[in-house]
PDB file of C-alpha atoms in Angstrom:
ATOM      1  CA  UNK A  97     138.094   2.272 -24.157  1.00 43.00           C
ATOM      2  CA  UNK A  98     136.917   5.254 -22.751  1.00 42.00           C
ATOM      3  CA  UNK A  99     137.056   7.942 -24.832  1.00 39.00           C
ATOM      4  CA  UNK A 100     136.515  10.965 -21.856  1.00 37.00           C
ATOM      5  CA  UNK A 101     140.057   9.661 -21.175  1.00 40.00           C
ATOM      6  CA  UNK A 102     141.732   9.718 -23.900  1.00 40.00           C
ATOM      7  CA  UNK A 103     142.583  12.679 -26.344  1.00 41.00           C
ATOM      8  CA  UNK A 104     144.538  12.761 -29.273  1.00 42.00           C
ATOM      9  CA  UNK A 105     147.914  14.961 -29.997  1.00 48.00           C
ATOM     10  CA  UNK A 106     146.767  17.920 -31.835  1.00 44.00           C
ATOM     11  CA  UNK A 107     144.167  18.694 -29.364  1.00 45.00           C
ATOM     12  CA  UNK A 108     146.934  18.636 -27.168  1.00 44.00           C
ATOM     13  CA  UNK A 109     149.054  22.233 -29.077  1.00 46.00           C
ATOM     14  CA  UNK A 110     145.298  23.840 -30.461  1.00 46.00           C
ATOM     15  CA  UNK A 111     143.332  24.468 -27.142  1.00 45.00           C
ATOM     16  CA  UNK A 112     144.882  26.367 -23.772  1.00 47.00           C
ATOM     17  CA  UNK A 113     141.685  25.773 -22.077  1.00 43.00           C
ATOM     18  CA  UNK A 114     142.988  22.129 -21.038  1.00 43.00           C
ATOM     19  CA  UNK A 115     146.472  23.245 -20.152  1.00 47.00           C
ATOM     20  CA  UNK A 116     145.273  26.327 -18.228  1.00 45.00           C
ATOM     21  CA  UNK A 117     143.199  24.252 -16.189  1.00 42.00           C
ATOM     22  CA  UNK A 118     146.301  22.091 -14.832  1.00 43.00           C
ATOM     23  CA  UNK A 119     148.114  25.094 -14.263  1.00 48.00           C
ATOM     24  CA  UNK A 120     145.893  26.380 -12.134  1.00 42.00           C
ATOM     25  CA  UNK A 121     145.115  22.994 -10.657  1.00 41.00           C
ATOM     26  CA  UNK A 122     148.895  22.798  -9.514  1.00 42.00           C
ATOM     27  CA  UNK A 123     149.310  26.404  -8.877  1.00 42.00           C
ATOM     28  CA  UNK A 124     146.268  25.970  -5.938  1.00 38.00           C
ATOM     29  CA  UNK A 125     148.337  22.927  -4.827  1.00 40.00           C
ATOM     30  CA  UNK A 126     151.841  24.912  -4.295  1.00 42.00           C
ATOM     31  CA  UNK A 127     151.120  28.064  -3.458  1.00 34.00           C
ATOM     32  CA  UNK A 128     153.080  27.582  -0.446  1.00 34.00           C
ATOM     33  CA  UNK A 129     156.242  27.370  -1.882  1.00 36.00           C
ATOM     34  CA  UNK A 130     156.341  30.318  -3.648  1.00 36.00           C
ATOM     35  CA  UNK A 131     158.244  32.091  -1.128  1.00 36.00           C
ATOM     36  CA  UNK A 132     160.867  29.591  -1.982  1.00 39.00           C
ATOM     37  CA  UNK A 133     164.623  31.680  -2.360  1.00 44.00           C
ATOM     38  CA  UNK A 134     166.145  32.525  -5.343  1.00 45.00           C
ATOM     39  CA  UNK A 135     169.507  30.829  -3.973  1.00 52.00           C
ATOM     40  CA  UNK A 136     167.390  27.442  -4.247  1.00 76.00           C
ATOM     41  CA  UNK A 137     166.419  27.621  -7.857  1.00 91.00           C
ATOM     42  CA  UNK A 138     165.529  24.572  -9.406  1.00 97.00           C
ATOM     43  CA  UNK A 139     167.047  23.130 -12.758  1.00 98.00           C
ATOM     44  CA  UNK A 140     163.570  23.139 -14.151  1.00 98.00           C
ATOM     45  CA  UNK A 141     162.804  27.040 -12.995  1.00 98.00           C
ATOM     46  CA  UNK A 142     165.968  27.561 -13.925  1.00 98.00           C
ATOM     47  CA  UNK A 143     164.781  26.423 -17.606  1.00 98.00           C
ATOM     48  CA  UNK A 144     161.646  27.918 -17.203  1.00 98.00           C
ATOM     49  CA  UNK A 145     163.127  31.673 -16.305  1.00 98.00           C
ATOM     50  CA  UNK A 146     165.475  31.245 -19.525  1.00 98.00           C
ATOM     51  CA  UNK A 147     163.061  30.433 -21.538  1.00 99.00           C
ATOM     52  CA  UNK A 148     160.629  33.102 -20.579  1.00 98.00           C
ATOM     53  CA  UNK A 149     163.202  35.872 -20.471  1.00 98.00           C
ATOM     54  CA  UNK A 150     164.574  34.804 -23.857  1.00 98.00           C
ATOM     55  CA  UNK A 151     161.979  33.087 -25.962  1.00 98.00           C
ATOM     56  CA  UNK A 152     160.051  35.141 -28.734  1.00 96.00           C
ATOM     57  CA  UNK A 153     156.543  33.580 -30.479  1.00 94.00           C
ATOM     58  CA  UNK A 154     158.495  35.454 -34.024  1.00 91.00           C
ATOM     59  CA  UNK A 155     162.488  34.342 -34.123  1.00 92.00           C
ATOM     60  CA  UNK A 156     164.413  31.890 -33.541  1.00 95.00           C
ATOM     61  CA  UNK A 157     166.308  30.981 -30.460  1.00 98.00           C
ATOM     62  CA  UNK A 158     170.193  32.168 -31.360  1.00 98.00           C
ATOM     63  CA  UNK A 159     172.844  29.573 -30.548  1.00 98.00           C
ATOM     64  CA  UNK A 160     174.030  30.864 -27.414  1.00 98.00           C
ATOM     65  CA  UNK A 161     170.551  30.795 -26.174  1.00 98.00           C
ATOM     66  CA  UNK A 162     170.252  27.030 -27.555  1.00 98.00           C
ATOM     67  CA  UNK A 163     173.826  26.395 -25.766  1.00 98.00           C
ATOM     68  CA  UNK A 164     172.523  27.443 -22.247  1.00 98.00           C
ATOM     69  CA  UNK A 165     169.165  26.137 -22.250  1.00 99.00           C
ATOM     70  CA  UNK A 166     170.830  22.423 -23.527  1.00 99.00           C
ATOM     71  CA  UNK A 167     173.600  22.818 -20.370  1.00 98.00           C
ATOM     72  CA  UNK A 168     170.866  23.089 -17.939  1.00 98.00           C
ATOM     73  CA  UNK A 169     168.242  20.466 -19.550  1.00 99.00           C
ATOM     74  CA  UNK A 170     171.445  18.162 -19.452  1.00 98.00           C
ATOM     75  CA  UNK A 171     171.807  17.925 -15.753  1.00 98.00           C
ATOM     76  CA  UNK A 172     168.241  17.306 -15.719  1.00 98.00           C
ATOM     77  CA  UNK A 173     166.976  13.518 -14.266  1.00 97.00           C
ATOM     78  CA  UNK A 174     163.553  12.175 -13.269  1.00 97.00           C
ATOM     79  CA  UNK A 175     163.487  13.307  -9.933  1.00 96.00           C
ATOM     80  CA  UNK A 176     164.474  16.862 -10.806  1.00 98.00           C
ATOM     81  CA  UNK A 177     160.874  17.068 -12.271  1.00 98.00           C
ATOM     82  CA  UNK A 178     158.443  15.020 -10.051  1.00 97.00           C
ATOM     83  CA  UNK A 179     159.360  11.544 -12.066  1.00 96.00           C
ATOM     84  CA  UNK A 180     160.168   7.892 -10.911  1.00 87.00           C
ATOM     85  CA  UNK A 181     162.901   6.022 -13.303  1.00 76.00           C
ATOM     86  CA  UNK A 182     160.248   3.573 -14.572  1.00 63.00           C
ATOM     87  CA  UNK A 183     163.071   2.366 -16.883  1.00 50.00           C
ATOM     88  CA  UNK A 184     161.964  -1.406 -16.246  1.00 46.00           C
ATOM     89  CA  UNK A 185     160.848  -4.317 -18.547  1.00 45.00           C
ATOM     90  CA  UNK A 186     157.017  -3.863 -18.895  1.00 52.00           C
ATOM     91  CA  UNK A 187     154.738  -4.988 -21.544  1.00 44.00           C
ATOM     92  CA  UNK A 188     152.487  -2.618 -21.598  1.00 51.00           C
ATOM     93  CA  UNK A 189     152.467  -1.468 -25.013  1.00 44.00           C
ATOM     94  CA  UNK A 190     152.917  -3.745 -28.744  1.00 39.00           C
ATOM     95  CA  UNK A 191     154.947  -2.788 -31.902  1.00 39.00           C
ATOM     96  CA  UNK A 192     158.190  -2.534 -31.804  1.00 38.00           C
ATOM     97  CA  UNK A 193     160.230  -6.101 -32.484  1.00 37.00           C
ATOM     98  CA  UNK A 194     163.102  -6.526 -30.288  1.00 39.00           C
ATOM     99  CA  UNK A 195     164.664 -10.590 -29.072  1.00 40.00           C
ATOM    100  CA  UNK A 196     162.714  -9.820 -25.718  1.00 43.00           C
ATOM    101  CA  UNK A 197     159.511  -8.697 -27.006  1.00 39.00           C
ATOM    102  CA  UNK A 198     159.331 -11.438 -29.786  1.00 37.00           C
ATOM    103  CA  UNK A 199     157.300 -14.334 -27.424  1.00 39.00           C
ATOM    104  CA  UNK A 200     155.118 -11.498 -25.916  1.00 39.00           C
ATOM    105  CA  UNK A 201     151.374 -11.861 -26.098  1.00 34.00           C
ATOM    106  CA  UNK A 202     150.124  -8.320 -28.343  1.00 42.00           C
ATOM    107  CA  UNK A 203     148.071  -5.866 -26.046  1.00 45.00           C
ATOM    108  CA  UNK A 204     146.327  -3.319 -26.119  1.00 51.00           C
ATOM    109  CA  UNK A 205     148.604   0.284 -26.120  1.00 61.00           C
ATOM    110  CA  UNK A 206     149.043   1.842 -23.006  1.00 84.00           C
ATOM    111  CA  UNK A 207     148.380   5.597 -23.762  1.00 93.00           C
ATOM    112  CA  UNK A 208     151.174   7.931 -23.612  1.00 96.00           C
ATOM    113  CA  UNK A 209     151.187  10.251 -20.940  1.00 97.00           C
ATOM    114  CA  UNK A 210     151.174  13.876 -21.293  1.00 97.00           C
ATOM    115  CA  UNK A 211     152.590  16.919 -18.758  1.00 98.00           C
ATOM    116  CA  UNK A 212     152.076  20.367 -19.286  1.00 97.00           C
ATOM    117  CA  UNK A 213     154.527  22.714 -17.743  1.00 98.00           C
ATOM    118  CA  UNK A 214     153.856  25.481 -19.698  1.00 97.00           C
ATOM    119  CA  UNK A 215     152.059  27.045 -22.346  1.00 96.00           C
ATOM    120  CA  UNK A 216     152.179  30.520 -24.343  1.00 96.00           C
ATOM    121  CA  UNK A 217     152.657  32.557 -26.768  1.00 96.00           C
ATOM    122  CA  UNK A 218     156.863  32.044 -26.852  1.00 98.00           C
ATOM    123  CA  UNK A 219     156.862  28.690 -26.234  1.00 98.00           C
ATOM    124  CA  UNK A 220     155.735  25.303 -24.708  1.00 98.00           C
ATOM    125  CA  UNK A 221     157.244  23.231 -22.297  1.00 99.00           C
ATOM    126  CA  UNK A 222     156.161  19.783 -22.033  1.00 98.00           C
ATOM    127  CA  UNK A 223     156.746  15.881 -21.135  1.00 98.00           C
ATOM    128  CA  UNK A 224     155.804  13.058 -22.925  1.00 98.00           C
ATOM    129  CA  UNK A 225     156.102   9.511 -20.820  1.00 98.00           C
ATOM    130  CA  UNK A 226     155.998   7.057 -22.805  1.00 97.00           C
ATOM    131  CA  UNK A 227     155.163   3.421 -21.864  1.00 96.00           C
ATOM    132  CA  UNK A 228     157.332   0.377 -23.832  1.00 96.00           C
ATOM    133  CA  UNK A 229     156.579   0.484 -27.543  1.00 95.00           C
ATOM    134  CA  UNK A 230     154.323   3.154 -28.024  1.00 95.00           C
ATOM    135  CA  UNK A 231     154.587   5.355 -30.632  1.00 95.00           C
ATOM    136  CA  UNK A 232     154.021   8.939 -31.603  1.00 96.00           C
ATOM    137  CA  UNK A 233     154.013   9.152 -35.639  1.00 96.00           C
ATOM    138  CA  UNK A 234     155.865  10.900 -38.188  1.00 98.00           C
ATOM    139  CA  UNK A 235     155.028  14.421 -37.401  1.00 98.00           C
ATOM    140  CA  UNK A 236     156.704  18.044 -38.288  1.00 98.00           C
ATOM    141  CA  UNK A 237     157.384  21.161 -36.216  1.00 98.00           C
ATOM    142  CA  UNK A 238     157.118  24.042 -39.172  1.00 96.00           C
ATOM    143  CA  UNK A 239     158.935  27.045 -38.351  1.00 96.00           C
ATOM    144  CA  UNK A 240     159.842  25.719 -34.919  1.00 97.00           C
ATOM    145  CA  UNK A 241     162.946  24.894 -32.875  1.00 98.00           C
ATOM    146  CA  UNK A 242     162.674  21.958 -30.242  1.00 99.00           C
ATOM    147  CA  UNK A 243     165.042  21.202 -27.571  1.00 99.00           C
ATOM    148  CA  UNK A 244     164.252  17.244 -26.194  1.00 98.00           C
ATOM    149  CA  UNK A 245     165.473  15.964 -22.750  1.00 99.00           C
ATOM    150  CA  UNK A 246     165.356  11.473 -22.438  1.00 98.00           C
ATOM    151  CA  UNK A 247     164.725  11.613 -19.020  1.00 98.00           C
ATOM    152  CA  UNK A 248     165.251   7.900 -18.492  1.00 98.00           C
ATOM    153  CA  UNK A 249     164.756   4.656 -20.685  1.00 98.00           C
ATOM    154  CA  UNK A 250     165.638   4.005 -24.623  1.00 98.00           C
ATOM    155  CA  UNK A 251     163.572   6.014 -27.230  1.00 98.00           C
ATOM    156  CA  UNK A 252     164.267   5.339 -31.119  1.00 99.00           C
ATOM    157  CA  UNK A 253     164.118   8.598 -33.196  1.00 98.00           C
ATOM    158  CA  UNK A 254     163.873   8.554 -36.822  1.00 98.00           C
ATOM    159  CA  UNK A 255     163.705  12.179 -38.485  1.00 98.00           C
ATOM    160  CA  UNK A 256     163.677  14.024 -41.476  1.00 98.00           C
ATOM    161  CA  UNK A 257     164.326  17.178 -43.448  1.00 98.00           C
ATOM    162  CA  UNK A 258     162.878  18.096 -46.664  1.00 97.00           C
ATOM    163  CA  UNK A 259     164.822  18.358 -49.679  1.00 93.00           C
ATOM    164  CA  UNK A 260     165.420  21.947 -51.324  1.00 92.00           C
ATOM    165  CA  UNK A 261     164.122  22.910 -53.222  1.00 91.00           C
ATOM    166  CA  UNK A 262     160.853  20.925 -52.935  1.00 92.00           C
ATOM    167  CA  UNK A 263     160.598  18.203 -55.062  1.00 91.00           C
ATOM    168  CA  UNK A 264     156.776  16.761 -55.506  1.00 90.00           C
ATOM    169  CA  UNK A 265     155.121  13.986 -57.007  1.00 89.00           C
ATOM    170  CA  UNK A 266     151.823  12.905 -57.628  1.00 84.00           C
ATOM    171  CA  UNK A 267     150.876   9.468 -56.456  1.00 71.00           C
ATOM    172  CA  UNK A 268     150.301   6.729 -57.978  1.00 68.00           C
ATOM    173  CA  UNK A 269     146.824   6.376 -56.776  1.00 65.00           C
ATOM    174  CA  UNK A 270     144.100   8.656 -57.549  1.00 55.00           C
ATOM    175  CA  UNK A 271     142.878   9.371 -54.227  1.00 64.00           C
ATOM    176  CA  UNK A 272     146.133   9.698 -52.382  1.00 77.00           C
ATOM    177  CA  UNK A 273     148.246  12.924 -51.999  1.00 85.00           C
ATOM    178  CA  UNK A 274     151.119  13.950 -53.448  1.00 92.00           C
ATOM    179  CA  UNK A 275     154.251  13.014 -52.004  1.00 94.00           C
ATOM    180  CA  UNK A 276     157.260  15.329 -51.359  1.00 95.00           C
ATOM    181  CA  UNK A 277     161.130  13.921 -51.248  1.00 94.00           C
ATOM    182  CA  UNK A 278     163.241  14.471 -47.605  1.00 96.00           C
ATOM    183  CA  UNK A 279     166.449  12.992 -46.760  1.00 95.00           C
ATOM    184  CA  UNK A 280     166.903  11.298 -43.393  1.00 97.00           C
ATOM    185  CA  UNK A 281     168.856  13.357 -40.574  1.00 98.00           C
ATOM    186  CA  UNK A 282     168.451  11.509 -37.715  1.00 97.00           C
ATOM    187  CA  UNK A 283     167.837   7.307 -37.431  1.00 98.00           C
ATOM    188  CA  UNK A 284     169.363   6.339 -33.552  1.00 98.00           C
ATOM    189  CA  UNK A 285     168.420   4.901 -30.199  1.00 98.00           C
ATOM    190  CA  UNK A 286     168.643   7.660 -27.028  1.00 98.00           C
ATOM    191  CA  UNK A 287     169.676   5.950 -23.947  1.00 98.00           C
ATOM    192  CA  UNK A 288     170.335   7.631 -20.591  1.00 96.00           C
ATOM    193  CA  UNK A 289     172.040   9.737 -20.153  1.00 96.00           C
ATOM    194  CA  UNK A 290     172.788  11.423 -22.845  1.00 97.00           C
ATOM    195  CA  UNK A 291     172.551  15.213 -23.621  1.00 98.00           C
ATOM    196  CA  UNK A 292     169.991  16.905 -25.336  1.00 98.00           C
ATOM    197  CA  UNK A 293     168.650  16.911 -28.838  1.00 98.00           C
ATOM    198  CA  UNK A 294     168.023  19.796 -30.842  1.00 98.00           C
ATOM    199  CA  UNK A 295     166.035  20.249 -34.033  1.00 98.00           C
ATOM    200  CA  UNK A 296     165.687  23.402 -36.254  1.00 98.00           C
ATOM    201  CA  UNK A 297     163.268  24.896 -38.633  1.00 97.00           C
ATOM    202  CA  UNK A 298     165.095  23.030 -41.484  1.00 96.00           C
ATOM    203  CA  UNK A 299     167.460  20.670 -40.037  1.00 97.00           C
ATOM    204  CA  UNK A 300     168.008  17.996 -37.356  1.00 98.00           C
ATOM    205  CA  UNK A 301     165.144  16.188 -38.313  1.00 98.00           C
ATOM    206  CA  UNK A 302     162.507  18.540 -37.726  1.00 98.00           C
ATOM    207  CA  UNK A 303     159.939  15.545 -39.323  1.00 98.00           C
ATOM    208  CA  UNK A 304     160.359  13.116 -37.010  1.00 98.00           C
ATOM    209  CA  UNK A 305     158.507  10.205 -34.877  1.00 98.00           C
ATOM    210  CA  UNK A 306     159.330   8.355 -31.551  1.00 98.00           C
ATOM    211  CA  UNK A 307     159.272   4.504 -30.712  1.00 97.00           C
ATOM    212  CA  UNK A 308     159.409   3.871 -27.181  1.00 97.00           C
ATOM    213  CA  UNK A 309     162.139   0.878 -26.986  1.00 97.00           C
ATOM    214  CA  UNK A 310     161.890   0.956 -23.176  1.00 97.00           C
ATOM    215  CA  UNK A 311     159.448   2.810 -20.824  1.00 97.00           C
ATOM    216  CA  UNK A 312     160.939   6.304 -21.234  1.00 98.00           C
ATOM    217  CA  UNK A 313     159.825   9.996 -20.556  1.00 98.00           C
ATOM    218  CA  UNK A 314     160.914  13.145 -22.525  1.00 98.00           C
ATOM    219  CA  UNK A 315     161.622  16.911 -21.472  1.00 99.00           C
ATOM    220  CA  UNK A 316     160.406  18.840 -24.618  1.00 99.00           C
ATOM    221  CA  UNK A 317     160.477  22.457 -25.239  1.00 99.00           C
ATOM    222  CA  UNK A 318     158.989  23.667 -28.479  1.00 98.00           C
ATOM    223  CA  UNK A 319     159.836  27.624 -29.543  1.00 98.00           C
ATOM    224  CA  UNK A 320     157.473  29.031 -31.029  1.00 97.00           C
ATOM    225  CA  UNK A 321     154.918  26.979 -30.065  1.00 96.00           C
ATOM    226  CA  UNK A 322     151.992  25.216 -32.253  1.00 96.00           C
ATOM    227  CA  UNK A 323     149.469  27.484 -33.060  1.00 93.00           C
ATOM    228  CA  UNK A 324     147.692  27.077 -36.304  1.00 88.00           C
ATOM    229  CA  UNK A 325     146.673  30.767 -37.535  1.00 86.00           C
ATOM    230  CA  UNK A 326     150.096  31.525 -37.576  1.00 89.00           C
ATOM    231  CA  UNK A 327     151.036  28.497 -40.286  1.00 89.00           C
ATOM    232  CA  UNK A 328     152.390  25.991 -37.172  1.00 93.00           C
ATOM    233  CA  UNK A 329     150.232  23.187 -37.580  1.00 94.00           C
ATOM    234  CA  UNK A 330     151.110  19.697 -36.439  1.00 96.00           C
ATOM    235  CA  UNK A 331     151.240  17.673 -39.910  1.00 97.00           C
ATOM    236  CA  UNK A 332     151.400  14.089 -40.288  1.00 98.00           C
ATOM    237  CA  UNK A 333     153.022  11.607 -42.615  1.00 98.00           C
ATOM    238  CA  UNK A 334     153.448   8.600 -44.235  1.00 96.00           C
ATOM    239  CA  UNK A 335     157.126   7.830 -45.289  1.00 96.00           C
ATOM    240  CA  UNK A 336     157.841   5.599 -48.397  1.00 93.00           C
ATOM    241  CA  UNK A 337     161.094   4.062 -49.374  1.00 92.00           C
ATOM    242  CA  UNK A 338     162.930   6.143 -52.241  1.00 88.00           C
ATOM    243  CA  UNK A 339     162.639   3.243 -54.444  1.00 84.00           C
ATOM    244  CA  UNK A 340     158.330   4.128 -54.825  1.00 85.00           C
ATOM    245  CA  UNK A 341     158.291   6.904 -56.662  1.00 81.00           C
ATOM    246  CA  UNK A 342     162.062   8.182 -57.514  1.00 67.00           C
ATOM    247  CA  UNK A 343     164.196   6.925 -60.370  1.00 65.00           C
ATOM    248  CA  UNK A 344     167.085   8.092 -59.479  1.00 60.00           C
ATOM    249  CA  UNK A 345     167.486  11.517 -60.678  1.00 64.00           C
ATOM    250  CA  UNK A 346     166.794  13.404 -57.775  1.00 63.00           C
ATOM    251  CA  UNK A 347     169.289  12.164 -55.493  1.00 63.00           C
ATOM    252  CA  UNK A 348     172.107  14.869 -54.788  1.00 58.00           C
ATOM    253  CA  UNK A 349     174.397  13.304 -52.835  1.00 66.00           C
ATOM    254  CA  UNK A 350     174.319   9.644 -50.795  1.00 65.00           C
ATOM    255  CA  UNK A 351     172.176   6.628 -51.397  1.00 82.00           C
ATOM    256  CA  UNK A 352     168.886   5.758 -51.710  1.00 85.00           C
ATOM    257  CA  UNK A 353     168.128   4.627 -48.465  1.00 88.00           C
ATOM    258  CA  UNK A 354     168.916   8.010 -47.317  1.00 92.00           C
ATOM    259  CA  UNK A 355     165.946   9.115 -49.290  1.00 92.00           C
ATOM    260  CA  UNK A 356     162.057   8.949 -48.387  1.00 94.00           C
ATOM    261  CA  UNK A 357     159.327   9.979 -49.931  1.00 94.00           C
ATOM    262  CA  UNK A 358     156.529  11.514 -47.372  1.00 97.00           C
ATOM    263  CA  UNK A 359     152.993  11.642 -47.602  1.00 96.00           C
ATOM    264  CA  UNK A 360     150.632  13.723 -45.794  1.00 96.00           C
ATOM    265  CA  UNK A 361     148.108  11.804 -43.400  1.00 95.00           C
ATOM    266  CA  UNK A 362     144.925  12.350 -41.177  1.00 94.00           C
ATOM    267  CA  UNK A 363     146.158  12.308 -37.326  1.00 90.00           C
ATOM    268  CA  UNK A 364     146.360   8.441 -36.504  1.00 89.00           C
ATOM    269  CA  UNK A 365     142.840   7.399 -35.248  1.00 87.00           C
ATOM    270  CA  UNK A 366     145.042   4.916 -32.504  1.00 84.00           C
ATOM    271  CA  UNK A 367     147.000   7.715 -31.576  1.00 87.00           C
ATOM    272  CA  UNK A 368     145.844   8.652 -27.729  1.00 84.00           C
ATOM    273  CA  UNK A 369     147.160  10.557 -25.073  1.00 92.00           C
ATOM    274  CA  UNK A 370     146.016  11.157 -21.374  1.00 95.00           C
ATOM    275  CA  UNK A 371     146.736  14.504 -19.248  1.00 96.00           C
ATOM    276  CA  UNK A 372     149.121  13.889 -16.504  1.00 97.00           C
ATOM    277  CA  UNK A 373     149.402  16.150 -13.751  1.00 96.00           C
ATOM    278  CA  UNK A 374     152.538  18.098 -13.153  1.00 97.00           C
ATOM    279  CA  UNK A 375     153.986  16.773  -9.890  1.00 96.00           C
ATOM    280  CA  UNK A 376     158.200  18.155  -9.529  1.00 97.00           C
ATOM    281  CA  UNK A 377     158.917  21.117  -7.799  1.00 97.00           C
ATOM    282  CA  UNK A 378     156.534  24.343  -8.400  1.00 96.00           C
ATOM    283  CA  UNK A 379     157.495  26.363 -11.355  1.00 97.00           C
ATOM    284  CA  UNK A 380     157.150  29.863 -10.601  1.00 96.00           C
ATOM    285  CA  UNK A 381     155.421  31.712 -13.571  1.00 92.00           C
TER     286      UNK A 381
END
C-alpha cells in the first residue's frame, strides 16, 4: 500500500493545510459560477449559509437552529452534492457478516473516502463515502453537536453516552487503561431515505462508530469543530461487554446488555482514508 495515499482520521480534523488546499483547488475550478442567483440556491449552499450565519466555535446550536438545518439536509440526495448512488453489491471491503457476504473471498479494505466542504473555526462540513464493510471505529465528539445525512446505501451505527456521574475502573491488566461505564443510545441500520441524525454533547450517542453494510456516503456537519487546544480531540475506544468488569451494582436502570464498558485506544493503525475532491455544485464561501 502506498502510504502518500493514504492518511488516517485525526489528521483529517488537526491540520487546515490539507483542506485549504482543496478549497482552493475547487474554488479555481468554479469560479465561473459564482455569479450564480440567489433565486437558484442550492440545498447544500443553502446548508452552508445557515450554518455560517448561525454556527458559533463556543455554544451550542439551539433547537430551532438544529430543526432547520435537519429540514434542509433531509431533502438532500447524491446528486444534490456531486455524488452517484453507488448503492450496489460490491466487495470491496471485509468485516461485516451478512448471508451475502458469508462465501466471499476476504480482501483487502477499500479506503474510505473523504470530502471536505468546509472547514473553520464554527464548524466542519464533511462527507465520508464509504465502500461495503468498512469501518470507522468507536470514536467521540467531546463538546460537539453533529448533524449526519445517509446519502444513499445501509450504514450500521452503534453509539454511546457515558454514564453520570463517571464511573471508572482500573483494568484488569497492568498495562491497559482504565475503563469508564456508558450506556448504549443508539444500535440501528440507516437505510435511504431516512432523515437526519443528530447527536449532542451528552446524548444521542455522541461515542459512536460506523459499519458500512452497503456502499454508502454520509453528509456530516460537526459544530464546533475538532480542534485539540480547545479540549476537542478525536478519542478512540475499545468497548467491553458489561459483564468484564461490572457486578452489577452500577446499573441504574435496564439490563446489562445496555451497558459497556469503554476503553481508551491508539487511532487504529488499519484505519485509512483518502482525500476526495469536492465535485456538486460550488459552495459559495
Amino acid at each position: 500500500m502506498n502510504s502518500s495515499r493514504y492518511f488516517r482520521l485525526p489528521n483529517l480534523f488537526s491540520s487546515n493545510s490539507t483542506n485549504m488546499f482543496f478549497q482552493r483547488l475547487f474554488a479555481m475550478a468554479n469560479y465561473s459560477f459564482s455569479s450564480s442567483s440567489p433565486s437558484s440556491k442550492t440545498s447544500i449552499q443553502a446548508v452552508y449559509d445557515i450554518c455560517k450565519n448561525n454556527l458559533t466555535p463556543s455554544t451550542s446550536p439551539p433547537p430551532q437552529l438544529i430543526h432547520e438545518l435537519s429540514s434542509i439536509l433531509d431533502t438532500i440526495g447524491p446528486s444534490d452534492v456531486g455524488l452517484r448512488d453507488e448503492h450496489q453489491e460490491d466487495d470491496r471491503g471485509h468485516g461485516f457478516s451478512t448471508p451475502n457476504t458469508l462465501n466471499r473471498l476476504d480482501r483487502w479494505a477499500q479506503p474510505i473516502t473523504y470530502i471536505d466542504l468546509n472547514e473553520s473555526q464554527s464548524f466542519t462540513m464533511c462527507m465520508f463515502c464509504f465502500p461495503t464493510s468498512s469501518v470507522i471505529p468507536l470514536h467521540d465528539h467531546p463538546g460537539m453537536t453533529v448533524l449526519s445525512k445517509v446519502l444513499y446505501g445501509s450504514l450500521h451505527v452503534k453509539g454511546y453516552d457515558w454514564v453520570e456521574p463517571p464511573l471508572i475502573k482500573d483494568s484488569k491488566e497492568i498495562a491497559r487503561a482504565p475503563v469508564r461505564l456508558a450506556k448504549l443510545a443508539v444500535d440501528k441500520v440507516l437505510s435511504t431515505p431516512c432523515s437526519t441524525s443528530v447527536l449532542y454533547p451528552k446524548t444521542g450517542g455522541n461515542l459512536h462508530c460506523f459499519t458500512a453494510i452497503t456502499s454508502c456516503a454520509v453528509l456530516d456537519i460537526l459544530t464546533p469543530p475538532y480542534e485539540e487546544y480547545s479540549g476537542r480531540k478525536c478519542t478512540y475506544y475499545r468497548d467491553y461487554p458489561y459483564s468484564s468488569f461490572g457486578s452489577g451494582d452500577e446499573l441504574i436502570d435496564g439490563k446489562e446488555d445496555e451497558y459497556a464498558w469503554l476503553e481508551e485506544i491508539d487511532a487504529p493503525d488499519d484505519l485509512y482514508m483518502r482525500q476526495g475532491i469536492y465535485a456538486g455544485p460550488p459552495i459559495r464561501m
